[in-house]
Short mmCIF file of C-alpha atoms in Angstrom, two decimals:
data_model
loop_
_atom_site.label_atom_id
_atom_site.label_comp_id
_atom_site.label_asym_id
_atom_site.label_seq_id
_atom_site.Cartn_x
_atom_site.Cartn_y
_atom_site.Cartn_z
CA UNK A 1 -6.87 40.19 16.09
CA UNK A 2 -7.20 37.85 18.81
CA UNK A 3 -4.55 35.15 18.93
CA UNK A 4 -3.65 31.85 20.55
CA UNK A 5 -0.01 30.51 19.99
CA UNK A 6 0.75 26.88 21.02
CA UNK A 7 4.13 25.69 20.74
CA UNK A 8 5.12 22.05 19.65
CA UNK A 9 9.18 21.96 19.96
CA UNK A 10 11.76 21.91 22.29
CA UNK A 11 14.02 25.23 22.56
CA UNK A 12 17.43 25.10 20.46
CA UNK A 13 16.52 21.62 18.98
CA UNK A 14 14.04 23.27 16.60
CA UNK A 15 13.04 26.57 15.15
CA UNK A 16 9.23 26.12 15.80
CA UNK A 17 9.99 27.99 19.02
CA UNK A 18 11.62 30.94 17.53
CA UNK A 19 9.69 31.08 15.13
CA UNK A 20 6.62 31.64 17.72
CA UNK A 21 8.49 33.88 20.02
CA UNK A 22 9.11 36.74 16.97
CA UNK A 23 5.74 35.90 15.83
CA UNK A 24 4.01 36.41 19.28
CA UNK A 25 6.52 39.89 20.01
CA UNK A 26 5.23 40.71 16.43
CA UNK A 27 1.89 40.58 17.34
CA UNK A 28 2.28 41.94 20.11
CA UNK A 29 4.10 45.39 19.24
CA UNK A 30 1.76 45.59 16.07
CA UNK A 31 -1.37 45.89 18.72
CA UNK A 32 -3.08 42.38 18.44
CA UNK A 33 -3.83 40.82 21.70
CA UNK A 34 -2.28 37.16 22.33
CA UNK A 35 -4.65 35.82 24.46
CA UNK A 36 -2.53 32.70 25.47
CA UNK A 37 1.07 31.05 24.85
CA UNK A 38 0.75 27.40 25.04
CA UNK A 39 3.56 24.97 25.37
CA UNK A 40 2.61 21.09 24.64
CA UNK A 41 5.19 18.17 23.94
CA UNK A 42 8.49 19.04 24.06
CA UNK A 43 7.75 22.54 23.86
CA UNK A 44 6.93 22.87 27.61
CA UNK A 45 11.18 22.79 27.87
CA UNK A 46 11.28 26.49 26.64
CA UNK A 47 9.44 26.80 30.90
CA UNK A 48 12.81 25.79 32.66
CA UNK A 49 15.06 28.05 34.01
CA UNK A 50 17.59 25.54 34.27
CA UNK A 51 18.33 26.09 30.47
CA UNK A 52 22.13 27.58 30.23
CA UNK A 53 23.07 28.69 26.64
CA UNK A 54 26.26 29.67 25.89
CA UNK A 55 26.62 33.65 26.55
CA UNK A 56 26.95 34.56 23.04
CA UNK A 57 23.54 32.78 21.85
CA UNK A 58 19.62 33.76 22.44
CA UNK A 59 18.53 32.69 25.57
CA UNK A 60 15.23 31.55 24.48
CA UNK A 61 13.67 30.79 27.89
CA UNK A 62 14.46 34.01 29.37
CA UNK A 63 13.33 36.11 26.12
CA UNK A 64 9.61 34.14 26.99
CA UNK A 65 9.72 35.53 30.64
CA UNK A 66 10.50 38.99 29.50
CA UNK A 67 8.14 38.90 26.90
CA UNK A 68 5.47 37.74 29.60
CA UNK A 69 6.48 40.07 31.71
CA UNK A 70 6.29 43.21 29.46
CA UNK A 71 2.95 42.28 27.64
CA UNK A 72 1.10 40.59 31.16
CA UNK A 73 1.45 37.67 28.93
CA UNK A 74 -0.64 34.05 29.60
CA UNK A 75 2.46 31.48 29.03
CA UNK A 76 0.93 28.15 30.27
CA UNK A 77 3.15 24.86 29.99
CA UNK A 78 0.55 21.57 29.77
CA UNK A 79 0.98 19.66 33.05
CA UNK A 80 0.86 16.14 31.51
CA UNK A 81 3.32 16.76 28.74
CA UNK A 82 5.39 18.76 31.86
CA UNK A 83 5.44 15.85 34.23
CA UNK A 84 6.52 13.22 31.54
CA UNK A 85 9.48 15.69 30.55
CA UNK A 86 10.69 16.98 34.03
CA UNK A 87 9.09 20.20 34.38
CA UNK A 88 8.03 20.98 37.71
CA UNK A 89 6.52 24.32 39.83
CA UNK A 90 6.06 24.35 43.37
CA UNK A 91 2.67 22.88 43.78
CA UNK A 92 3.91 19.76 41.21
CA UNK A 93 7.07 19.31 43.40
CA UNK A 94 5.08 18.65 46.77
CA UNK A 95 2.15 16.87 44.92
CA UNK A 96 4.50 14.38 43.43
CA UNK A 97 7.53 14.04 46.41
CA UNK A 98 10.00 16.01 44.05
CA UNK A 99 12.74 17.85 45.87
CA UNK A 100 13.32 20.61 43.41
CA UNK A 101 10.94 22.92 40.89
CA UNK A 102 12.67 24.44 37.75
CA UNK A 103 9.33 26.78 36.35
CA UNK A 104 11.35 29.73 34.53
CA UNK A 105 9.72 33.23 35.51
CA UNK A 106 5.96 33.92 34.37
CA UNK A 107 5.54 30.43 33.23
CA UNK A 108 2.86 28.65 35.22
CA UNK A 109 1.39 25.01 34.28
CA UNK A 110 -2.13 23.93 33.90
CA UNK A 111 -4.28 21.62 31.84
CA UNK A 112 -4.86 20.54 28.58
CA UNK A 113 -8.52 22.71 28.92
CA UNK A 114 -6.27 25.80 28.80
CA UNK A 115 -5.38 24.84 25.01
CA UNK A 116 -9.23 23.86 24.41
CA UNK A 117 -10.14 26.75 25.38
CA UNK A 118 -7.77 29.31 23.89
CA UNK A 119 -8.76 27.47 20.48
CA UNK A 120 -12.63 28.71 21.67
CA UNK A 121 -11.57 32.00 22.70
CA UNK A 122 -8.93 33.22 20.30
CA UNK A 123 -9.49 34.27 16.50
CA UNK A 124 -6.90 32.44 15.33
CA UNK A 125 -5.08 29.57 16.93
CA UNK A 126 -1.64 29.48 15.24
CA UNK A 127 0.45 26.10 15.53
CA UNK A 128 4.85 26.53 16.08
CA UNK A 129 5.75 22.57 15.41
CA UNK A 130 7.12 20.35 13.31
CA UNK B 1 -19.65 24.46 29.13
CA UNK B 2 -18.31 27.29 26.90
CA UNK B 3 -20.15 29.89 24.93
CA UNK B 4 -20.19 29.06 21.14
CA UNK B 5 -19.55 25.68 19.02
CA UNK B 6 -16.60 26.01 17.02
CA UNK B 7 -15.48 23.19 14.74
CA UNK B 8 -12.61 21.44 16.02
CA UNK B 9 -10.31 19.39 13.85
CA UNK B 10 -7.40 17.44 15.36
CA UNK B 11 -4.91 16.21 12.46
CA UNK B 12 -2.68 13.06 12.98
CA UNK B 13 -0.06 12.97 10.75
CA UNK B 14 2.49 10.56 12.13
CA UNK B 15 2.98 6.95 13.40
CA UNK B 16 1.85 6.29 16.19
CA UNK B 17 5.04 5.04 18.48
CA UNK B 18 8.28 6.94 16.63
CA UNK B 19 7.39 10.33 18.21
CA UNK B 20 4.68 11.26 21.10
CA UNK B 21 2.96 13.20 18.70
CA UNK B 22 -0.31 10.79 18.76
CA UNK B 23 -0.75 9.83 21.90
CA UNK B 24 -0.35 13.47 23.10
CA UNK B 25 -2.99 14.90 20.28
CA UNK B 26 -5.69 12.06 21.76
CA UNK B 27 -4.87 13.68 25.01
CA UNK B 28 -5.91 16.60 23.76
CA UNK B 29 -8.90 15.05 21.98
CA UNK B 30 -10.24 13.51 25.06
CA UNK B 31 -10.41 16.28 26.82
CA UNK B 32 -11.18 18.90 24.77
CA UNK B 33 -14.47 16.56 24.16
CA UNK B 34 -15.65 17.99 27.32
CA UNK B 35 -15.79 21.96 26.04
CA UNK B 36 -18.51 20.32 23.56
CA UNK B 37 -17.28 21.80 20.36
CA UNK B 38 -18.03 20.03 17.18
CA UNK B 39 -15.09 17.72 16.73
CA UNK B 40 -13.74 15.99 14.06
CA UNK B 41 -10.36 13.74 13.20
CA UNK B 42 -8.57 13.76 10.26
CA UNK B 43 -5.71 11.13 9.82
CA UNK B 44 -3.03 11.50 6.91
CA UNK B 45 0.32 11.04 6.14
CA UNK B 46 1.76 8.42 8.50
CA UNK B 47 -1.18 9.50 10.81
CA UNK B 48 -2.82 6.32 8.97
CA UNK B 49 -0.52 4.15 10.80
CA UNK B 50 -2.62 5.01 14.27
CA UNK B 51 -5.66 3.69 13.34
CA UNK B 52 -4.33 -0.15 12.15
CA UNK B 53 -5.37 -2.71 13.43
CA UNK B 54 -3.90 -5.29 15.85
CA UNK B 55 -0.98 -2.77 16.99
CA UNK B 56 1.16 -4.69 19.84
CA UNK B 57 3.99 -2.91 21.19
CA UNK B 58 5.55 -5.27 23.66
CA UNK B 59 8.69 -6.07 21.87
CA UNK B 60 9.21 -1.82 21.87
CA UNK B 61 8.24 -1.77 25.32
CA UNK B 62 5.52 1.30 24.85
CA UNK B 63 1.78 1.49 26.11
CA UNK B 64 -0.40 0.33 23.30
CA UNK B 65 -2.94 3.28 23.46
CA UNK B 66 -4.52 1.99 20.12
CA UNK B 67 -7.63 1.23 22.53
CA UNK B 68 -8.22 4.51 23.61
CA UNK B 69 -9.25 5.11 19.98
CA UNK B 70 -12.35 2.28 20.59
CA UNK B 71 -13.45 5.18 22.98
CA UNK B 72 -13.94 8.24 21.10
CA UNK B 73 -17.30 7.19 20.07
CA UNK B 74 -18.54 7.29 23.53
CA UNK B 75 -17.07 10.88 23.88
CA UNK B 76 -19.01 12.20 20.98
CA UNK B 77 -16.38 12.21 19.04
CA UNK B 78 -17.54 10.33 15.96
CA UNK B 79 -15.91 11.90 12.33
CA UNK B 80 -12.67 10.63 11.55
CA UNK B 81 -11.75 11.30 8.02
CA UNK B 82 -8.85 9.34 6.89
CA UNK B 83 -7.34 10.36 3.71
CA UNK B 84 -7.44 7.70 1.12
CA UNK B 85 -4.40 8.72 -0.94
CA UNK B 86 -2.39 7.85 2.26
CA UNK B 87 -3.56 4.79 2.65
CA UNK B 88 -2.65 3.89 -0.91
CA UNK B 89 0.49 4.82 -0.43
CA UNK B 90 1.17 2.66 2.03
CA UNK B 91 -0.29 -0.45 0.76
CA UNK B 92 -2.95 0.09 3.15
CA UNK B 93 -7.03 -0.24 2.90
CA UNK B 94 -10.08 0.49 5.19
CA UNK B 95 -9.79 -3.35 6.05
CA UNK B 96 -6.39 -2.89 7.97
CA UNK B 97 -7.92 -0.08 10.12
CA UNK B 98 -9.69 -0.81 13.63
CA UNK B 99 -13.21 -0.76 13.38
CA UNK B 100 -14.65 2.24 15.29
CA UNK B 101 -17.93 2.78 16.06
CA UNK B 102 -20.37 4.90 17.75
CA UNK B 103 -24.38 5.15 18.39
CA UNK B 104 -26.31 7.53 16.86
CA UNK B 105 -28.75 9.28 19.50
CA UNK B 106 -30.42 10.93 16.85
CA UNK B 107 -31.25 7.68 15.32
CA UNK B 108 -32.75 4.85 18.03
CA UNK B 109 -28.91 4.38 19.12
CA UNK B 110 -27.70 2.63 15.65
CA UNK B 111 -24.33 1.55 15.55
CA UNK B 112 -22.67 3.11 12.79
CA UNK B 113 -19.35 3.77 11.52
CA UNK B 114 -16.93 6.57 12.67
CA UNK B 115 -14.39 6.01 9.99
CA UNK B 116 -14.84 7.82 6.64
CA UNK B 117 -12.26 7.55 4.26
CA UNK B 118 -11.99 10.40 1.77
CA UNK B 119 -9.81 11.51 -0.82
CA UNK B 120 -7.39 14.55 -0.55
CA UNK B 121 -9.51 16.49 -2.25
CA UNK B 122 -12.30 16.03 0.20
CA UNK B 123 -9.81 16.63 3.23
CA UNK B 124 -9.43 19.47 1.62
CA UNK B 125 -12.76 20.83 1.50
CA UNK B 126 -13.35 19.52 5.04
CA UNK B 127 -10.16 21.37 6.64
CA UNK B 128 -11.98 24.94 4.68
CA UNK B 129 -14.52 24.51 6.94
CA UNK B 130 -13.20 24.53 10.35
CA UNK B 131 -12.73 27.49 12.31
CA UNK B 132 -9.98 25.99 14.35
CA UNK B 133 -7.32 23.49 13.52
CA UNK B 134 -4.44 21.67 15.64
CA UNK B 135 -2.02 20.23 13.80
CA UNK B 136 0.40 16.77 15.83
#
């Protein structure tokens, strides 16, 4: 099966993004291909790699980038709901006169087509939200 | 622009100024209508609450983007199914909604409604048959 996850919550506030982390890893080591991670409204905080949890909880940002890393995985943060919320890579942080970039590791950000399309291409879209 | 027609439905199913959740699923409406997919709306719940008319948001101090809705019909995207239930449960009837219109090309250009309201039941029915749904 062909997938497409997009992700509607914040990290630690909400489950949704658990939730689509063990499903996606699921997928994943059971064979499917996940053609695309998605992160839209507050979801696009599980991309910064400012996020500090205590040491003896998940670190749910840094479980994505491994996860992306391991599986060549397509984790792409929506650049609207990213600049409204703070989250910046190095081409947003010179195009809008920001002095810093927090993009956590195998994140990048890109348009709202991205989620279009991964609806088009994917078998099954699955929504993590509220 | 892409290589099949899927059909699309976008479901709205809160108010439209407590959370983001609206204005950032017509974001997504707006420009997914450029992939050319066959789209439709469905608004239930307190997704109703989008579509009334005469919204003004000044004392709140948010951007009215009730508008934007005025628009869909010139981005082909004409079928918004509002559940009736919902409205009835909020004291609520096609009269309190924003009129939204679009013209049909496949008819001389007629203006014509892009509001239906159906019952759950319907909504139902209608959410069977789409290959792809996003959920706000």
């Amino acid at each position: 099966m062909k997938f497409a996850i997009q992700v509607n919550e914040g990290p630690y506030q909400h489950q949704a993004t658990d939730s689509a982390y063990q499903f996606t890893k699921a997928a994943l080591e059971g064979g499917h291909e996940v053609m695309r991670v998605f992160f839209y409204h507050d979801g696009v905080n599980n991309g910064t790699k400012l996020t500090t949890p205590p040491q003896d909880d998940r670190n749910i940002v840094n479980r994505w980038s491994e996860l992306a890393k391991k599986y060549d995985l397509d984790m792409v943060v929506c650049v609207a709901a990213a600049q409204r919320r703070g989250i910046v890579d190095e081409g947003e942080m010179q195009r809008n006169g920001k002095d810093a970039e927090n993009i956590a590791d195998n994140f990048r950000i890109s348009g709202l087509g991205q989620l279009v399309e991964a609806g088009i291409q994917s078998e099954r879209l699955v929504v993590f939200g509220d | 622009m892409s290589e099949q027609i899927k059909k699309f439905m976008y479901l709205n199913r809160r108010a439209p100024y407590g959370t983001i959740y609206a204005w950032e699923s017509l974001e997504v409406v707006l420009i997914g209508a450029a992939f050319d997919q066959d789209v439709s709306l469905a608004f239930l719940d307190d997704g109703v609450f989008q579509l009334v008319k005469g919204q003004d948001t000044a004392e709140v101090d948010m951007k009215n983007f009730s508008p934007t809705y005025q628009a869909l019909g010139d981005y082909d995207v004409t079928k918004l199914f509002v559940e009736k239930e919902s409205l009835e449960e909020r004291g609520l009837t096609l009269d309190d909604l924003m009129p939204l219109t679009y013209e049909d090309e496949d008819d001389d250009w007629a203006e014509k409604d892009s509001i239906k309201v159906v019952s759950r039941a319907e909504l139902a029915d209608i959410m069977e048959e789409q290959d792809v749904m996003f959920s706000f």
